[in-house]
CSV table of C-alpha atoms in Angstrom, one decimal:
chain,number,residue,atom,x,y,z
A,1,MET,CA,-28.6,-66.1,-54.2
A,2,SER,CA,-32.4,-66.9,-54.9
A,3,VAL,CA,-33.6,-67.8,-51.1
A,4,GLY,CA,-36.0,-65.1,-50.0
A,5,LEU,CA,-35.5,-63.3,-53.4
A,6,ASP,CA,-39.0,-61.5,-54.2
A,7,TYR,CA,-39.8,-58.5,-56.7
A,8,ALA,CA,-39.0,-55.9,-54.3
A,9,GLN,CA,-35.5,-57.0,-54.0
A,10,ALA,CA,-35.1,-57.5,-57.5
A,11,ALA,CA,-36.2,-54.1,-58.3
A,12,GLU,CA,-34.0,-52.6,-55.9
A,13,ALA,CA,-30.7,-54.8,-57.2
A,14,ARG,CA,-28.1,-53.3,-59.3
A,15,LYS,CA,-29.1,-53.1,-62.9
A,16,LEU,CA,-27.1,-55.1,-65.5
A,17,PHE,CA,-25.7,-52.1,-67.1
A,18,GLN,CA,-24.2,-50.9,-63.7
A,19,VAL,CA,-22.8,-54.6,-62.9
A,20,GLN,CA,-21.3,-54.6,-66.9
A,21,ARG,CA,-19.6,-51.2,-65.8
A,22,SER,CA,-18.1,-52.5,-62.6
A,23,ILE,CA,-17.1,-56.2,-63.7
A,24,GLY,CA,-16.7,-55.7,-67.7
A,25,GLU,CA,-18.9,-56.7,-70.3
A,26,GLY,CA,-17.3,-60.2,-70.8
A,27,GLU,CA,-17.4,-61.0,-67.4
A,28,LEU,CA,-21.2,-60.2,-67.2
A,29,LEU,CA,-21.7,-62.2,-70.2
A,30,LYS,CA,-20.1,-65.3,-68.5
A,31,LEU,CA,-22.2,-64.7,-65.3
A,32,LEU,CA,-25.5,-64.6,-67.3
A,33,ALA,CA,-24.4,-67.6,-69.3
A,34,VAL,CA,-23.4,-69.8,-66.0
A,35,ILE,CA,-27.0,-68.4,-64.7
A,36,PHE,CA,-28.7,-70.1,-67.8
A,37,LYS,CA,-26.7,-73.1,-67.7
A,38,ALA,CA,-27.9,-74.1,-64.2
A,39,PHE,CA,-31.6,-73.1,-65.2
A,40,VAL,CA,-31.3,-75.3,-68.4
A,41,ASP,CA,-29.5,-78.2,-66.2
A,42,SER,CA,-32.4,-78.2,-63.8
A,43,VAL,CA,-34.9,-78.5,-66.3
A,44,ARG,CA,-35.6,-82.4,-67.4
A,45,VAL,CA,-36.2,-82.4,-71.1
A,46,PRO,CA,-34.3,-84.3,-73.7
A,47,HIS,CA,-34.0,-81.3,-75.9
A,48,LYS,CA,-32.1,-78.1,-74.6
A,49,PRO,CA,-29.9,-75.3,-75.7
A,50,ASP,CA,-26.1,-75.9,-76.2
A,51,ALA,CA,-23.5,-73.9,-75.3
A,52,ALA,CA,-23.3,-71.5,-78.1
A,53,ASP,CA,-27.1,-71.1,-77.7
A,54,LEU,CA,-26.9,-70.1,-73.9
A,55,ILE,CA,-24.2,-67.4,-74.7
A,56,GLU,CA,-26.4,-66.1,-77.6
A,57,LEU,CA,-29.1,-65.9,-75.2
A,58,ALA,CA,-26.8,-64.5,-72.5
A,59,GLU,CA,-25.6,-61.6,-75.0
A,60,THR,CA,-29.4,-60.9,-76.2
A,61,VAL,CA,-30.7,-60.7,-72.3
A,62,MET,CA,-27.8,-58.4,-71.5
A,63,ARG,CA,-28.8,-55.9,-74.2
A,64,LYS,CA,-32.5,-56.2,-73.8
A,65,TYR,CA,-32.9,-56.3,-70.2
A,66,SER,CA,-30.1,-53.7,-69.5
A,67,HIS,CA,-32.2,-51.9,-66.9
A,68,ASP,CA,-33.2,-54.5,-65.2
A,69,SER,CA,-31.1,-56.8,-62.4
A,70,LEU,CA,-29.4,-60.1,-62.4
A,71,LYS,CA,-31.9,-61.0,-59.5
A,72,ASP,CA,-34.7,-60.4,-61.9
A,73,ILE,CA,-33.2,-62.9,-64.0
A,74,ILE,CA,-32.7,-65.4,-61.3
A,75,LEU,CA,-36.1,-64.6,-59.9
A,76,ALA,CA,-37.8,-65.4,-63.2
A,77,LEU,CA,-36.1,-68.9,-64.0
A,78,LYS,CA,-36.9,-69.7,-60.4
A,79,GLU,CA,-40.6,-68.9,-61.0
A,80,ALA,CA,-40.5,-71.0,-64.0
A,81,ARG,CA,-38.7,-73.9,-62.4
A,82,THR,CA,-40.9,-73.8,-59.2
A,83,SER,CA,-44.5,-73.0,-60.8
A,84,GLY,CA,-44.5,-76.7,-62.3
A,85,ARG,CA,-44.1,-75.0,-65.9
A,86,ASN,CA,-44.1,-77.9,-68.8
A,87,PHE,CA,-41.8,-77.3,-71.6
A,88,PHE,CA,-43.0,-80.1,-73.5
A,89,GLN,CA,-39.8,-81.9,-74.0
A,90,GLU,CA,-37.8,-79.1,-75.7
A,91,LEU,CA,-36.4,-76.0,-74.0
A,92,ASP,CA,-35.0,-73.4,-76.5
A,93,GLN,CA,-34.8,-69.9,-76.6
A,94,GLY,CA,-38.0,-68.9,-77.3
A,95,LYS,CA,-39.4,-70.6,-74.2
A,96,ILE,CA,-36.8,-68.7,-72.0
A,97,PHE,CA,-37.8,-65.4,-73.4
A,98,ALA,CA,-41.3,-66.1,-73.2
A,99,LEU,CA,-41.2,-66.8,-69.2
A,100,LEU,CA,-38.7,-63.9,-69.0
A,101,ASN,CA,-41.7,-61.6,-70.7
A,102,GLU,CA,-44.1,-63.3,-68.3
A,103,TYR,CA,-42.1,-62.5,-65.3
A,104,PHE,CA,-41.8,-58.8,-66.4
A,105,ASP,CA,-45.4,-58.5,-66.7
A,106,LYS,CA,-45.7,-59.8,-63.5
A,107,LYS,CA,-43.3,-57.5,-62.0
A,108,ALA,CA,-44.7,-54.4,-63.5
A,109,ALA,CA,-48.1,-55.2,-62.1
A,110,PHE,CA,-46.8,-55.3,-58.7
A,111,LEU,CA,-44.5,-52.1,-59.0
A,112,GLU,CA,-47.7,-50.3,-60.1
A,113,SER,CA,-49.5,-52.0,-57.0
A,114,ARG,CA,-47.0,-51.1,-54.7
A,115,HIS,CA,-47.0,-47.3,-56.0
A,116,LEU,CA,-50.8,-47.2,-55.8
A,117,ASP,CA,-50.5,-48.4,-52.2
A,118,GLN,CA,-47.8,-45.9,-50.9
A,119,LYS,CA,-49.8,-43.1,-52.8
A,120,ALA,CA,-52.9,-43.7,-50.8
A,121,ARG,CA,-51.0,-44.0,-47.7
A,122,GLY,CA,-49.1,-40.9,-48.5
A,123,ALA,CA,-52.7,-39.1,-49.1
A,124,SER,CA,-54.0,-40.5,-45.9
A,125,ALA,CA,-51.1,-39.1,-44.0
A,126,GLN,CA,-51.5,-35.9,-45.4
A,127,SER,CA,-55.1,-35.9,-45.0
A,128,GLN,CA,-54.6,-36.8,-41.2
A,129,ALA,CA,-51.9,-34.0,-40.8
A,130,VAL,CA,-54.0,-31.7,-42.4
A,131,ALA,CA,-56.8,-32.6,-40.0
A,132,THR,CA,-54.6,-32.3,-37.1
A,133,LEU,CA,-53.3,-28.7,-38.4
A,134,GLY,CA,-57.0,-27.5,-38.8
A,135,ASP,CA,-57.8,-28.5,-35.3
A,136,LEU,CA,-54.5,-27.2,-33.7
A,137,ALA,CA,-54.8,-23.7,-35.9
A,138,PRO,CA,-57.5,-22.1,-34.0
A,139,LYS,CA,-55.8,-22.5,-30.5
A,140,LEU,CA,-52.4,-21.5,-32.1
A,141,MET,CA,-53.9,-18.4,-33.8
A,142,GLN,CA,-55.8,-17.5,-30.5
A,143,GLN,CA,-52.7,-17.9,-28.5
A,144,LEU,CA,-50.7,-15.7,-30.8
A,145,ALA,CA,-53.7,-13.2,-30.3
A,146,ASP,CA,-53.7,-13.4,-26.8
A,147,ARG,CA,-49.9,-12.7,-26.6
A,148,ILE,CA,-49.2,-9.1,-25.2
A,149,PRO,CA,-46.7,-7.5,-27.4
A,150,ASP,CA,-43.7,-6.2,-25.4
A,151,ASP,CA,-44.0,-2.7,-26.6
A,152,HIS,CA,-47.4,-2.4,-25.4
A,153,PRO,CA,-47.9,0.6,-23.2
A,154,ASN,CA,-49.8,-1.4,-20.7
A,155,HIS,CA,-47.5,-4.4,-21.0
A,156,ASP,CA,-46.9,-4.7,-17.2
A,157,VAL,CA,-50.4,-4.3,-15.9
A,158,LEU,CA,-51.6,-6.9,-18.4
A,159,ARG,CA,-49.1,-9.5,-17.7
A,160,ALA,CA,-49.8,-8.4,-13.9
A,161,ARG,CA,-53.6,-8.9,-14.6
A,162,LEU,CA,-52.7,-12.5,-16.0
A,163,SER,CA,-50.6,-13.6,-13.1
A,164,LEU,CA,-53.1,-12.5,-10.4
A,165,GLN,CA,-55.9,-14.4,-12.5
A,166,LYS,CA,-54.0,-17.7,-12.6
A,167,GLN,CA,-53.2,-17.4,-9.1
A,168,ARG,CA,-56.7,-17.4,-8.3
A,169,TRP,CA,-57.6,-20.2,-10.2
A,170,ARG,CA,-55.2,-22.3,-8.4
A,171,ARG,CA,-56.5,-21.2,-5.2
A,172,GLY,CA,-60.0,-21.8,-6.2
A,173,LEU,CA,-60.8,-18.2,-5.7
A,174,PRO,CA,-64.1,-16.9,-7.6
A,175,THR,CA,-63.0,-15.9,-11.0
A,176,PRO,CA,-64.7,-14.5,-13.8
A,177,ASP,CA,-65.9,-16.6,-16.8
A,178,PRO,CA,-62.6,-17.9,-18.6
A,179,GLU,CA,-63.9,-16.9,-22.1
A,180,GLU,CA,-65.2,-13.5,-21.1
A,181,PHE,CA,-61.5,-12.7,-19.5
A,182,ARG,CA,-60.1,-13.9,-22.4
A,183,GLN,CA,-61.8,-11.4,-24.6
A,184,GLN,CA,-61.1,-8.8,-22.2
A,185,GLN,CA,-57.7,-9.5,-22.4
A,186,HIS,CA,-57.5,-9.6,-25.9
A,187,ALA,CA,-59.4,-6.5,-26.2
A,188,ALA,CA,-57.3,-4.5,-23.9
A,189,ALA,CA,-54.2,-5.8,-25.6
A,190,PHE,CA,-55.2,-4.9,-29.0
A,191,ARG,CA,-54.2,-1.5,-30.2
A,192,ASN,CA,-54.4,0.7,-33.1
A,193,PRO,CA,-50.5,1.8,-34.2
A,194,ARG,CA,-50.0,5.3,-32.6
A,195,PRO,CA,-46.1,6.0,-33.3
A,196,ASP,CA,-46.8,9.6,-31.7
A,197,TRP,CA,-48.1,8.3,-28.7
A,198,GLN,CA,-46.3,9.1,-25.4
A,199,ALA,CA,-46.9,7.6,-21.7
A,200,ARG,CA,-48.3,9.9,-19.2
A,201,PRO,CA,-47.1,9.0,-15.7
A,202,ASP,CA,-49.9,11.2,-13.9
A,203,ALA,CA,-52.6,9.6,-16.1
A,204,PRO,CA,-55.6,8.1,-14.2
A,205,LEU,CA,-56.3,4.3,-13.9
A,206,GLY,CA,-58.5,3.1,-16.4
A,207,GLU,CA,-61.0,0.1,-15.8
A,208,THR,CA,-58.2,-2.0,-16.6
A,209,GLY,CA,-55.9,-0.8,-13.9
A,210,LYS,CA,-58.8,-0.7,-11.5
A,211,TYR,CA,-59.1,-4.0,-11.8
A,212,VAL,CA,-56.0,-5.0,-11.5
A,213,ARG,CA,-55.5,-3.1,-8.0
A,214,GLN,CA,-58.5,-5.0,-7.1
A,215,LEU,CA,-57.1,-8.4,-7.8
A,216,ARG,CA,-54.1,-7.2,-6.1
A,217,ALA,CA,-55.9,-6.4,-2.9
A,218,GLU,CA,-57.9,-9.5,-3.3
A,219,ASN,CA,-54.8,-11.5,-3.3
A,220,GLU,CA,-53.1,-9.7,-0.6
A,221,GLN,CA,-55.8,-10.5,1.8
A,222,GLN,CA,-56.1,-14.1,0.9
A,223,ARG,CA,-52.2,-14.4,1.4
A,224,LEU,CA,-52.7,-12.6,4.9
A,225,ARG,CA,-55.7,-15.2,5.7
A,226,ASN,CA,-53.4,-18.1,4.8
A,227,SER,CA,-50.5,-17.3,6.7
A,228,ALA,CA,-52.5,-16.5,9.8
C-alpha cells in the first residue's frame, strides 16, 4: 500500500472522517491499530507499546487527524522507518506523535510550494494569453472595421470593389498600396446614421462607383487577353 506513495497522493486520498462514515468508527479504529502494530513490529527496540497502547494511539490519531488520510499515516510511518531514525531503545506514543507532527510539517511545506508553483504557472499562462490577445486585438478590430454593413447603401459596389481588387492581386496586375486601399475602403464603408436616407436610382456615380467601373473594365480586358 505504501509503494510509490508520496505527499500528493496522500493529500488526494480519502480523509479519515470519510473512511469512518463508510466503514464505521470501530473498523477504522481496528485498521489504524493494525497499521501501528505493523510499524512497531518493524522497529527493532526492546521497549514497545503494547496492544492497549496501540488502541489508545489509534483512537487519538483518529480524532486528531480526522481531516488527513490513512495514506498520510502510512507515509509518515514509512518515512520514519526508512530514514534511519533512531528511537534509542524505546518506542512510545510520544515518539510516534513526534514523527507524525514532523511528517505533517513537511507535507504542509510541500503543499504550499505546490500551490505557489501552480499560481506562478497560472500567472504565466494568463500573461501569455493577454499578450496573445493584445497582438490579435488590433487585427480583429481592424477586420471588424473593414466589414461592410449589409444595409449599407453602397454594399454591392463596395463588395465588388473588394472582389476585383483581390482578383488583380492574384493575377499580378498593378494594384494600389494595400494600406491606402484599406483606408479608402474603410472610409467608403463608414457612414453616419441617416434613417431618412433614400436611394436615388438616377444619382450620378461617385468616385467609388467610377473606380469600380474602371476596375471592371480592366478586369474584362485582362480576361479577353488571357482567353485569346
